[in-house]
Tab-separated table of C-alpha atoms in Angstrom:
chain	number	residue	atom	x	y	z
A	1	MET	CA	0.140	0.028	0.189
A	2	GLU	CA	1.447	3.048	-0.963
A	3	ARG	CA	1.987	5.783	1.561
A	4	VAL	CA	2.311	9.752	1.217
A	5	ASN	CA	2.612	12.453	3.361
A	6	GLN	CA	0.709	13.291	6.028
A	7	THR	CA	0.212	16.755	5.421
A	8	THR	CA	-0.568	16.647	1.798
A	9	SER	CA	-2.926	16.059	0.936
A	10	VAL	CA	-3.360	13.660	-2.327
A	11	SER	CA	-3.668	13.926	-5.921
A	12	GLU	CA	-4.377	10.806	-7.200
A	13	PHE	CA	-5.768	7.507	-6.310
A	14	ILE	CA	-4.724	3.899	-6.553
A	15	LEU	CA	-7.186	1.384	-7.763
A	16	LEU	CA	-6.574	-1.932	-6.507
A	17	GLY	CA	-8.574	-3.932	-8.498
A	18	LEU	CA	-9.849	-7.276	-7.997
A	19	SER	CA	-6.796	-9.140	-8.054
A	20	SER	CA	-3.036	-8.105	-7.242
A	21	TRP	CA	-1.232	-11.292	-9.224
A	22	PRO	CA	0.088	-10.499	-12.626
A	23	GLU	CA	-1.226	-13.621	-13.850
A	24	ASP	CA	-4.669	-12.680	-13.100
A	25	GLN	CA	-4.995	-9.339	-14.768
A	26	LYS	CA	-5.236	-10.533	-18.882
A	27	PRO	CA	-8.176	-13.260	-18.173
A	28	LEU	CA	-9.928	-10.495	-16.556
A	29	PHE	CA	-8.707	-8.148	-19.240
A	30	VAL	CA	-10.692	-10.928	-21.392
A	31	LEU	CA	-13.125	-11.554	-19.250
A	32	PHE	CA	-14.816	-7.712	-18.474
A	33	LEU	CA	-14.123	-6.979	-22.197
A	34	THR	CA	-16.494	-9.581	-23.474
A	35	MET	CA	-19.213	-8.902	-20.800
A	36	TYR	CA	-18.740	-5.197	-21.444
A	37	LEU	CA	-19.176	-6.011	-25.225
A	38	ILE	CA	-22.504	-8.508	-24.665
A	39	THR	CA	-23.705	-5.353	-22.594
A	40	ILE	CA	-23.228	-2.410	-25.414
A	41	THR	CA	-24.784	-4.709	-27.912
A	42	GLY	CA	-27.410	-6.633	-25.988
A	43	ASN	CA	-28.888	-2.885	-24.946
A	44	LEU	CA	-28.363	-1.720	-28.264
A	45	ILE	CA	-30.205	-4.240	-29.729
A	46	ILE	CA	-32.985	-3.392	-27.399
A	47	LEU	CA	-32.526	0.757	-28.482
A	48	ALA	CA	-32.845	-0.408	-32.156
A	49	ILE	CA	-36.447	-2.969	-31.069
A	50	HIS	CA	-37.692	0.268	-29.577
A	51	SER	CA	-38.098	1.721	-32.881
A	52	ASP	CA	-40.757	-0.922	-33.666
A	53	PRO	CA	-44.245	1.253	-33.946
A	54	GLN	CA	-46.594	-1.673	-31.975
A	55	LEU	CA	-43.783	-1.268	-28.992
A	56	GLN	CA	-44.300	2.321	-28.207
A	57	THR	CA	-46.062	1.732	-24.967
A	58	PRO	CA	-44.708	2.764	-21.674
A	59	MET	CA	-43.354	-0.306	-20.765
A	60	TYR	CA	-40.969	-0.104	-23.701
A	61	PHE	CA	-40.726	3.577	-23.170
A	62	PHE	CA	-39.048	2.659	-19.961
A	63	LEU	CA	-37.029	-0.673	-21.129
A	64	SER	CA	-35.249	1.704	-24.068
A	65	PHE	CA	-34.427	4.324	-21.045
A	66	LEU	CA	-32.857	1.720	-18.987
A	67	SER	CA	-31.128	0.286	-21.534
A	68	PHE	CA	-29.524	3.260	-22.354
A	69	THR	CA	-28.719	4.330	-18.848
A	70	ASP	CA	-27.141	0.525	-18.502
A	71	ILE	CA	-24.767	1.844	-21.407
A	72	CYS	CA	-23.586	4.840	-19.830
A	73	PHE	CA	-23.074	3.052	-16.564
A	74	THR	CA	-21.309	0.455	-17.423
A	75	THR	CA	-19.143	2.587	-19.372
A	76	THR	CA	-18.670	5.002	-16.578
A	77	ILE	CA	-16.272	1.743	-14.543
A	78	VAL	CA	-15.585	-0.681	-17.073
A	79	PRO	CA	-13.051	1.148	-19.611
A	80	LYS	CA	-11.349	2.427	-16.621
A	81	MET	CA	-11.347	-1.497	-15.313
A	82	LEU	CA	-10.120	-2.878	-18.414
A	83	ARG	CA	-7.054	-0.247	-18.699
A	84	ASN	CA	-5.717	-0.801	-15.162
A	85	PHE	CA	-5.681	-4.562	-16.050
A	86	LEU	CA	-2.998	-3.783	-18.929
A	87	SER	CA	-1.232	-1.133	-16.648
A	88	GLU	CA	1.634	-1.133	-14.132
A	89	LYS	CA	0.395	2.219	-12.855
A	90	LYS	CA	-3.215	1.749	-11.650
A	91	THR	CA	-3.862	5.337	-11.012
A	92	ILE	CA	-6.947	7.822	-11.003
A	93	SER	CA	-6.770	11.432	-10.714
A	94	TYR	CA	-8.531	13.026	-7.809
A	95	ALA	CA	-11.174	14.897	-9.999
A	96	GLY	CA	-11.294	11.676	-12.116
A	97	CYS	CA	-12.583	9.770	-8.944
A	98	LEU	CA	-15.028	12.130	-8.115
A	99	THR	CA	-16.197	12.010	-11.543
A	100	GLN	CA	-16.576	8.668	-11.903
A	101	MET	CA	-18.476	8.379	-8.192
A	102	TYR	CA	-20.827	11.004	-9.407
A	103	PHE	CA	-21.823	9.268	-12.399
A	104	PHE	CA	-21.785	6.152	-10.851
A	105	TYR	CA	-24.060	7.184	-8.346
A	106	ALA	CA	-26.327	8.981	-10.579
A	107	LEU	CA	-26.623	6.173	-12.949
A	108	GLY	CA	-27.045	3.986	-10.937
A	109	ASN	CA	-29.742	5.596	-8.812
A	110	THR	CA	-31.568	6.704	-12.054
A	111	ASP	CA	-31.497	2.828	-12.945
A	112	SER	CA	-33.414	2.374	-9.597
A	113	TYR	CA	-36.059	4.963	-10.403
A	114	ILE	CA	-36.571	3.744	-13.535
A	115	LEU	CA	-37.439	0.148	-12.194
A	116	ALA	CA	-39.920	1.578	-9.871
A	117	ALA	CA	-41.829	3.282	-12.792
A	118	MET	CA	-41.716	-0.018	-14.481
A	119	ALA	CA	-43.330	-1.650	-11.630
A	120	PHE	CA	-45.505	1.544	-11.457
A	121	ASP	CA	-46.624	0.729	-14.981
A	122	ARG	CA	-47.547	-3.124	-14.636
A	123	TYR	CA	-49.407	-2.039	-11.239
A	124	VAL	CA	-51.750	0.524	-13.263
A	125	ALA	CA	-52.043	-2.142	-16.295
A	126	ILE	CA	-53.073	-4.916	-13.987
A	127	CYS	CA	-55.178	-3.490	-10.779
A	128	ASP	CA	-56.218	-0.308	-13.229
A	129	PRO	CA	-56.225	-1.389	-16.531
A	130	PHE	CA	-59.488	1.117	-17.692
A	131	HIS	CA	-57.567	4.011	-16.622
A	132	TYR	CA	-54.097	2.700	-18.013
A	133	VAL	CA	-54.150	5.124	-20.950
A	134	THR	CA	-54.716	8.055	-19.309
A	135	THR	CA	-52.602	7.284	-16.111
A	136	MET	CA	-49.796	6.290	-18.353
A	137	SER	CA	-49.655	8.748	-20.649
A	138	HIS	CA	-46.713	9.845	-22.703
A	139	HIS	CA	-46.956	13.428	-21.099
A	140	TYR	CA	-46.825	11.304	-17.321
A	141	CYS	CA	-44.111	8.921	-18.321
A	142	VAL	CA	-41.885	11.800	-19.252
A	143	LEU	CA	-42.191	13.365	-16.273
A	144	LEU	CA	-41.517	10.119	-14.430
A	145	LEU	CA	-38.348	9.989	-16.344
A	146	ILE	CA	-37.241	13.499	-15.705
A	147	PHE	CA	-37.792	12.977	-11.678
A	148	SER	CA	-36.151	9.850	-11.963
A	149	CYS	CA	-33.056	11.583	-13.658
A	150	SER	CA	-33.178	14.611	-11.102
A	151	ILE	CA	-33.360	13.308	-8.122
A	152	SER	CA	-30.583	11.036	-9.079
A	153	HIS	CA	-28.258	13.359	-10.136
A	154	LEU	CA	-28.705	15.638	-7.119
A	155	HIS	CA	-28.452	12.663	-4.824
A	156	SER	CA	-24.894	12.091	-6.112
A	157	LEU	CA	-23.821	15.941	-5.942
A	158	LEU	CA	-24.664	16.487	-2.693
A	159	HIS	CA	-22.365	13.074	-1.808
A	160	ILE	CA	-19.711	14.498	-4.337
A	161	LEU	CA	-19.708	17.793	-2.887
A	162	LEU	CA	-19.318	16.548	0.894
A	163	LEU	CA	-16.343	14.083	-0.122
A	164	ASN	CA	-14.484	16.854	-1.669
A	165	LEU	CA	-14.484	18.440	2.053
A	166	LEU	CA	-12.610	15.753	3.533
A	167	THR	CA	-8.794	15.494	3.169
A	168	PHE	CA	-7.223	12.148	2.194
A	169	CYS	CA	-3.314	12.134	3.641
A	170	ASP	CA	-3.007	8.821	5.087
A	171	SER	CA	-3.381	6.192	2.133
A	172	ASN	CA	-3.949	6.890	-1.633
A	173	ALA	CA	-4.776	2.878	-1.997
A	174	ILE	CA	-8.363	2.300	-2.645
A	175	HIS	CA	-9.484	-1.485	-2.242
A	176	HIS	CA	-11.804	-1.466	-5.368
A	177	PHE	CA	-12.257	-1.611	-8.674
A	178	LEU	CA	-13.836	1.990	-8.821
A	179	CYS	CA	-13.972	4.790	-6.910
A	180	ASP	CA	-16.772	3.969	-4.381
A	181	ILE	CA	-18.442	5.885	-1.289
A	182	ASN	CA	-17.422	3.621	1.704
A	183	PRO	CA	-13.584	2.457	0.705
A	184	LEU	CA	-13.112	6.567	0.203
A	185	LEU	CA	-14.287	7.398	3.603
A	186	LYS	CA	-12.131	4.456	5.130
A	187	LEU	CA	-9.078	6.599	3.392
A	188	SER	CA	-10.159	9.650	4.793
A	189	CYS	CA	-7.967	11.245	7.941
A	190	THR	CA	-10.355	13.575	8.963
A	191	SER	CA	-13.864	13.224	10.252
A	192	THR	CA	-16.830	11.550	7.977
A	193	PHE	CA	-19.372	12.245	10.807
A	194	VAL	CA	-21.078	14.342	8.500
A	195	ASN	CA	-21.381	12.234	4.910
A	196	GLU	CA	-22.018	9.052	7.290
A	197	ILE	CA	-24.957	10.776	8.739
A	198	VAL	CA	-26.023	11.468	5.347
A	199	ILE	CA	-25.363	8.317	4.051
A	200	LYS	CA	-27.783	6.719	6.829
A	201	THR	CA	-30.396	9.696	6.459
A	202	GLU	CA	-30.912	11.022	2.618
A	203	GLY	CA	-28.681	7.958	1.338
A	204	LEU	CA	-30.684	5.636	2.784
A	205	VAL	CA	-34.525	7.379	2.084
A	206	ILE	CA	-33.237	7.652	-1.767
A	207	LEU	CA	-31.850	3.835	-2.146
A	208	VAL	CA	-34.930	2.447	-0.408
A	209	THR	CA	-37.877	4.486	-1.572
A	210	PRO	CA	-37.890	2.926	-5.105
A	211	PHE	CA	-37.857	-0.207	-3.615
A	212	LEU	CA	-40.472	0.125	-1.234
A	213	CYS	CA	-42.392	1.678	-4.368
A	214	ILE	CA	-41.895	-1.344	-6.596
A	215	SER	CA	-42.468	-4.012	-3.583
A	216	PHE	CA	-45.803	-1.923	-2.785
A	217	SER	CA	-46.913	-2.201	-6.619
A	218	TYR	CA	-46.299	-5.888	-6.833
A	219	ILE	CA	-48.068	-6.525	-3.595
A	220	GLN	CA	-51.201	-4.893	-4.840
A	221	ILE	CA	-50.420	-6.929	-8.299
A	222	PHE	CA	-50.402	-9.976	-6.538
A	223	ILE	CA	-53.547	-9.357	-4.030
A	224	THR	CA	-54.948	-8.609	-7.605
A	225	VAL	CA	-54.324	-11.740	-9.456
A	226	ILE	CA	-55.156	-13.605	-6.743
A	227	LYS	CA	-59.018	-12.530	-7.273
A	228	ILE	CA	-58.582	-13.909	-10.858
A	229	PRO	CA	-60.464	-17.145	-11.474
A	230	SER	CA	-58.927	-18.719	-14.055
A	231	ALA	CA	-55.847	-20.153	-13.996
A	232	ALA	CA	-54.731	-18.913	-17.549
A	233	GLY	CA	-55.666	-14.863	-16.584
A	234	LYS	CA	-53.496	-15.756	-13.609
A	235	HIS	CA	-50.650	-16.937	-15.676
A	236	LYS	CA	-50.958	-14.228	-18.204
A	237	ALA	CA	-50.737	-11.806	-15.547
A	238	PHE	CA	-47.656	-12.819	-13.619
A	239	SER	CA	-46.156	-13.547	-17.359
A	240	THR	CA	-46.058	-9.759	-17.770
A	241	CYS	CA	-43.733	-9.093	-14.155
A	242	GLY	CA	-41.247	-11.883	-14.479
A	243	SER	CA	-38.456	-10.260	-16.273
A	244	HIS	CA	-39.044	-7.286	-14.079
A	245	LEU	CA	-38.987	-9.143	-10.827
A	246	THR	CA	-36.018	-11.146	-12.009
A	247	VAL	CA	-33.677	-7.807	-12.820
A	248	VAL	CA	-35.323	-6.012	-9.137
A	249	THR	CA	-33.939	-9.096	-7.264
A	250	LEU	CA	-30.623	-9.165	-8.949
A	251	PHE	CA	-30.214	-5.286	-8.803
A	252	TYR	CA	-31.626	-4.573	-5.068
A	253	GLY	CA	-30.159	-7.426	-3.442
A	254	SER	CA	-26.469	-6.994	-4.471
A	255	ILE	CA	-27.069	-3.329	-3.750
A	256	PHE	CA	-28.463	-3.721	0.247
A	257	TYR	CA	-25.684	-6.341	0.611
A	258	VAL	CA	-23.276	-3.872	-0.087
A	259	TYR	CA	-24.772	-0.382	1.419
A	260	LEU	CA	-27.102	-1.678	3.925
A	261	GLN	CA	-24.004	-2.420	6.332
A	262	PRO	CA	-22.316	-0.158	8.447
A	263	LEU	CA	-18.839	1.501	7.207
A	264	SER	CA	-16.947	-0.556	9.560
A	265	SER	CA	-17.982	-3.762	8.258
A	266	TYR	CA	-17.102	-2.709	4.667
A	267	THR	CA	-14.543	-5.785	3.192
A	268	VAL	CA	-12.971	-6.343	0.164
A	269	GLY	CA	-14.831	-9.107	-0.784
A	270	ASP	CA	-17.714	-6.455	-1.102
A	271	GLN	CA	-15.953	-5.385	-4.236
A	272	VAL	CA	-17.127	-8.402	-5.661
A	273	VAL	CA	-20.865	-8.147	-5.109
A	274	THR	CA	-20.676	-4.815	-6.539
A	275	ILE	CA	-19.975	-6.732	-9.701
A	276	VAL	CA	-23.583	-7.909	-9.830
A	277	TYR	CA	-25.412	-4.540	-9.955
A	278	THR	CA	-22.529	-2.448	-11.979
A	279	VAL	CA	-21.471	-5.046	-14.850
A	280	LEU	CA	-23.452	-8.516	-14.698
A	281	SER	CA	-26.933	-6.804	-13.896
A	282	SER	CA	-26.491	-4.338	-16.763
A	283	MET	CA	-25.383	-7.495	-18.993
A	284	LEU	CA	-28.595	-9.537	-18.336
A	285	ASN	CA	-31.249	-7.083	-18.354
A	286	PRO	CA	-31.590	-7.435	-22.423
A	287	PHE	CA	-31.570	-10.657	-22.339
A	288	ILE	CA	-34.325	-11.165	-19.069
A	289	TYR	CA	-36.333	-9.424	-20.929
A	290	SER	CA	-36.224	-9.972	-24.557
A	291	LEU	CA	-36.286	-14.259	-23.551
A	292	ARG	CA	-39.318	-14.151	-21.687
A	293	ASN	CA	-40.925	-11.457	-23.951
A	294	LYS	CA	-43.018	-11.908	-27.534
A	295	ASP	CA	-42.829	-8.407	-28.084
A	296	LEU	CA	-39.660	-7.961	-28.145
A	297	LYS	CA	-38.799	-11.333	-29.897
A	298	ARG	CA	-41.268	-10.231	-32.834
A	299	GLY	CA	-39.502	-7.064	-32.883
A	300	LEU	CA	-36.279	-8.709	-33.342
A	301	LYS	CA	-37.047	-10.861	-35.976
A	302	LYS	CA	-38.252	-7.637	-37.740
A	303	LEU	CA	-34.922	-6.138	-37.245
A	304	MET	CA	-33.042	-8.788	-38.264
A	305	SER	CA	-35.003	-9.069	-41.423
A	306	ARG	CA	-34.892	-5.673	-42.307
A	307	ARG	CA	-31.081	-5.852	-41.731
A	308	GLN	CA	-30.789	-9.232	-44.544
A	309	SER	CA	-33.240	-7.489	-47.070
């Protein structure tokens, strides 16, 4: 671990990454490059399919923006990882670290709120179908998207501004493959009391609120579906939610594991779980949605036929 002068604030950080063994670097590079290319390709296909006139519905409106956000989210993280795998000097500037963290939290939370908007869409479609067209109008969907982006960026900006007030003068080695708030706070040689209070209050509200909205939506959906007399009707209703529930479980399960714990209990092993919601979730999302969705499969066939003609 590299030490720096106690009286001088650091100008750059060292990202120790997933492994310090030289023989692991090239295999990790190949693995994450492959995952990154699959993520970009899969999500671009979702964006292309969205151009199909038959898919101009609120659900696919949110899905297309989820795909766009996932592309930006992984691009904030993976290219720097790939560079560090092949570089002996695994450094990132102080400004670069805060910039990466800003977009990491802004885009990650945007994903979270878009998933909540998609759950609300399913709730209205199943529990209040007669008012679906008016409730989920294009104007309302755009407002939901603007709210999702705005609150996520404001949340991220708050934490970056508070982090910028700290002094890092003890060590500049981050036990992570990206600039995340928990390992950075552990490096601070000034009090992190305010940062931790904000994380436990504002941060907890921002993180848990969309999850509570999703939970409420699916409780209401479950109650409504149980009342459907036919088994076929129940299966049809649940089938429209299966993909979304899978994505939510993957995304929130890993996030809660990492962030709903005290700063003192944060370990190097938590960065492995971070891969699930930063890289793996974004890579699997388009396949989870498309493999169980007949409309997306039909849109993909149309897209392929247009390319071949």
